[in-house]
Short mmCIF file of C-alpha atoms in Angstrom, two decimals:
data_model
loop_
_atom_site.label_atom_id
_atom_site.label_comp_id
_atom_site.label_asym_id
_atom_site.label_seq_id
_atom_site.Cartn_x
_atom_site.Cartn_y
_atom_site.Cartn_z
CA MET A 1 -14.11 13.09 -24.80
CA SER A 2 -12.02 9.96 -25.28
CA GLY A 3 -13.51 6.48 -25.32
CA THR A 4 -10.69 5.24 -23.09
CA PRO A 5 -11.92 4.20 -19.66
CA PRO A 6 -10.25 5.97 -16.73
CA ARG A 7 -7.31 4.31 -15.00
CA ARG A 8 -8.22 3.73 -11.38
CA ALA A 9 -5.36 2.69 -9.15
CA LEU A 10 -5.60 1.17 -5.69
CA GLY A 11 -2.58 2.21 -3.62
CA ILE A 12 -1.46 -0.31 -1.03
CA ASP A 13 0.81 0.19 1.97
CA LEU A 14 1.29 -3.34 3.30
CA GLY A 15 2.14 -3.62 6.96
CA ASP A 16 2.44 -6.51 9.37
CA ARG A 17 -0.99 -5.85 10.91
CA ARG A 18 -2.78 -3.37 8.64
CA ILE A 19 -3.09 -2.53 4.96
CA GLY A 20 -3.26 1.17 4.15
CA LEU A 21 -5.41 1.86 1.08
CA ALA A 22 -5.98 4.82 -1.24
CA LEU A 23 -7.70 5.29 -4.60
CA ARG A 24 -6.71 7.51 -7.53
CA GLU A 25 -8.48 8.06 -10.85
CA ASP A 26 -6.09 8.92 -13.68
CA SER A 27 -3.83 11.71 -12.41
CA ALA A 28 -6.33 13.18 -9.92
CA ALA A 29 -5.33 13.57 -6.29
CA PRO A 30 -5.53 10.24 -4.46
CA ARG A 31 -7.96 9.83 -1.59
CA GLY A 32 -7.54 7.54 1.39
CA LEU A 33 -9.83 4.60 2.02
CA PRO A 34 -10.53 2.85 5.31
CA THR A 35 -7.54 0.85 6.50
CA MET A 36 -7.93 -2.91 6.41
CA MET A 37 -6.60 -5.34 9.01
CA ARG A 38 -4.44 -8.08 7.50
CA LEU A 39 -5.78 -11.58 7.53
CA ALA A 40 -3.84 -14.84 7.87
CA THR A 41 -3.07 -15.28 4.17
CA ALA A 42 -2.75 -13.30 0.95
CA ALA A 43 -5.65 -15.35 -0.42
CA ALA A 44 -7.89 -14.16 2.43
CA ASP A 45 -6.71 -10.56 1.95
CA SER A 46 -7.45 -10.95 -1.79
CA GLU A 47 -11.09 -11.74 -1.14
CA ARG A 48 -11.57 -8.54 0.86
CA LEU A 49 -9.57 -6.51 -1.67
CA ARG A 50 -11.69 -7.97 -4.49
CA THR A 51 -14.75 -6.20 -3.06
CA ILE A 52 -12.88 -2.92 -2.62
CA ALA A 53 -11.45 -3.15 -6.16
CA ALA A 54 -14.87 -3.90 -7.66
CA GLU A 55 -16.59 -1.05 -5.81
CA GLY A 56 -13.82 1.36 -6.85
CA ARG A 57 -13.69 0.00 -10.44
CA VAL A 58 -9.93 -0.46 -9.93
CA THR A 59 -7.86 -1.16 -13.04
CA GLU A 60 -4.44 -1.57 -11.40
CA LEU A 61 -2.73 -2.12 -8.07
CA VAL A 62 0.12 0.12 -6.89
CA VAL A 63 2.07 -1.42 -4.04
CA GLY A 64 4.77 0.27 -1.99
CA LEU A 65 7.93 -1.79 -1.85
CA PRO A 66 9.82 -1.29 1.45
CA LEU A 67 13.43 -1.41 0.32
CA HIS A 68 16.26 -0.79 2.76
CA SER A 69 17.62 2.77 2.82
CA ASP A 70 20.52 1.64 0.57
CA GLY A 71 18.04 0.26 -1.99
CA SER A 72 18.65 -3.40 -1.15
CA VAL A 73 15.90 -5.97 -0.77
CA GLY A 74 15.27 -7.33 2.70
CA THR A 75 12.84 -9.69 4.35
CA GLN A 76 9.92 -7.23 4.35
CA ALA A 77 10.36 -6.34 0.67
CA THR A 78 10.55 -10.04 -0.25
CA ALA A 79 7.37 -10.76 1.72
CA THR A 80 5.65 -7.78 0.07
CA LEU A 81 6.61 -8.99 -3.42
CA ARG A 82 5.26 -12.46 -2.66
CA TRP A 83 2.01 -11.13 -1.14
CA ALA A 84 1.43 -8.60 -3.94
CA SER A 85 2.07 -11.15 -6.68
CA GLU A 86 -0.47 -13.51 -5.13
CA VAL A 87 -3.07 -10.75 -4.69
CA ALA A 88 -2.59 -9.36 -8.23
CA SER A 89 -2.98 -12.86 -9.65
CA ALA A 90 -6.13 -13.53 -7.62
CA LEU A 91 -7.67 -10.19 -8.65
CA GLN A 92 -6.39 -10.45 -12.23
CA LEU A 93 -5.10 -6.89 -12.10
CA PRO A 94 -1.76 -5.48 -13.25
CA ILE A 95 0.59 -4.42 -10.50
CA THR A 96 3.06 -1.56 -10.22
CA PHE A 97 5.68 -1.38 -7.49
CA VAL A 98 6.82 1.96 -6.06
CA ASP A 99 9.87 2.63 -3.91
CA GLU A 100 8.25 3.42 -0.58
CA ARG A 101 11.33 4.12 1.49
CA TYR A 102 10.36 6.66 4.14
CA SER A 103 6.65 6.72 3.14
CA SER A 104 5.49 6.17 6.72
CA GLN A 105 7.83 8.90 7.96
CA ARG A 106 6.52 11.24 5.24
CA ALA A 107 2.94 10.27 6.19
CA GLU A 108 3.63 11.12 9.85
CA GLU A 109 5.00 14.51 8.79
CA SER A 110 2.04 15.13 6.50
CA LEU A 111 -0.47 14.37 9.26
CA GLY A 112 1.31 16.49 11.83
CA ARG A 113 1.81 15.82 15.48
CA ALA A 114 -0.32 13.13 17.12
CA ALA A 115 -3.03 14.34 19.49
CA ARG A 116 -2.52 13.87 23.21
CA GLY A 117 -4.89 11.91 25.40
CA SER A 118 -7.95 13.55 26.93
CA ASN A 119 -6.04 14.14 30.16
CA GLY A 120 -3.09 15.69 28.32
CA GLY A 121 -0.99 12.56 28.69
CA ALA A 122 -0.27 9.77 26.27
CA PRO A 123 -3.19 8.78 24.04
CA GLY A 124 -5.16 5.66 24.91
CA PRO A 125 -5.17 2.44 22.87
CA ALA A 126 -8.11 3.45 20.65
CA ARG A 127 -6.53 6.79 19.76
CA ARG A 128 -3.14 5.13 19.08
CA GLU A 129 -4.79 2.57 16.78
CA ALA A 130 -6.70 5.33 14.95
CA ARG A 131 -3.44 7.24 14.46
CA ARG A 132 -1.67 4.14 13.09
CA ALA A 133 -4.56 3.59 10.66
CA ALA A 134 -4.39 7.24 9.55
CA VAL A 135 -0.62 6.95 8.95
CA ASP A 136 -1.13 3.76 6.87
CA ARG A 137 -3.89 5.43 4.83
CA GLU A 138 -1.72 8.52 4.24
CA ALA A 139 1.25 6.32 3.28
CA ALA A 140 -0.94 4.58 0.66
CA ARG A 141 -1.99 8.00 -0.66
CA LEU A 142 1.67 9.04 -0.91
CA ILE A 143 2.51 5.78 -2.71
CA LEU A 144 -0.09 6.68 -5.37
CA GLU A 145 1.40 10.16 -5.71
CA ASP A 146 4.88 8.67 -6.02
CA ALA A 147 3.65 6.30 -8.76
CA LEU A 148 3.39 9.34 -11.04
CA ASN A 149 7.19 9.76 -10.74
CA PRO A 150 8.88 7.28 -13.12
CA ALA A 151 12.11 7.47 -11.08
CA LEU A 152 10.33 5.79 -8.15
CA LEU A 153 8.83 2.88 -10.10
CA ILE A 154 10.46 -0.50 -9.49
CA ASP A 155 10.64 -3.42 -11.89
CA PRO A 156 10.81 -6.48 -9.62
CA LYS A 157 12.67 -8.39 -12.33
CA THR A 158 15.66 -6.12 -11.74
CA LEU A 159 15.82 -6.84 -8.01
CA ALA A 160 18.21 -9.38 -6.56
CA VAL A 161 15.47 -11.52 -5.02
CA HIS A 162 13.56 -14.57 -6.10
CA VAL A 163 9.88 -14.63 -5.24
CA ARG A 164 8.58 -18.17 -4.94
CA GLU A 165 5.07 -19.34 -4.27
CA SER A 166 4.79 -20.45 -0.66
CA ALA A 167 4.77 -24.20 -0.25
CA THR A 168 1.44 -25.25 1.21
#
């Protein structure tokens, strides 16, 4: 047995309202964690993620980067880079970015068709929210799987975007 501690990665699917999370040890299959609602700032999110990272003995963050379908960087990818840089700095953990184009679509396909409401109609608000959380969690799990594919890793230094600290 090697004396090297296991690599434990926290996969993050950052959304506007929720943060999908998953955990993977070395190359084992990732497992989803409870989805977290986003707070007002990356600093506030960092405090909650600090607890999750400590409990999971996380050694690195893996964040999905939502590039446009043509590979270009848009507003959401720029915001994700800024948020992730702030969180990684606060947690003092290395960060890896993964091309997450279509991860939510793949997560939807992986989970299968959404359940109907109890009356056979559209699901109610609670069921819709639970489905969205499940999709975010599955997307984070897929991001961790994709991180094992070197072709999907992204070096932010090669992107045509400048991430600046927000002026406060």
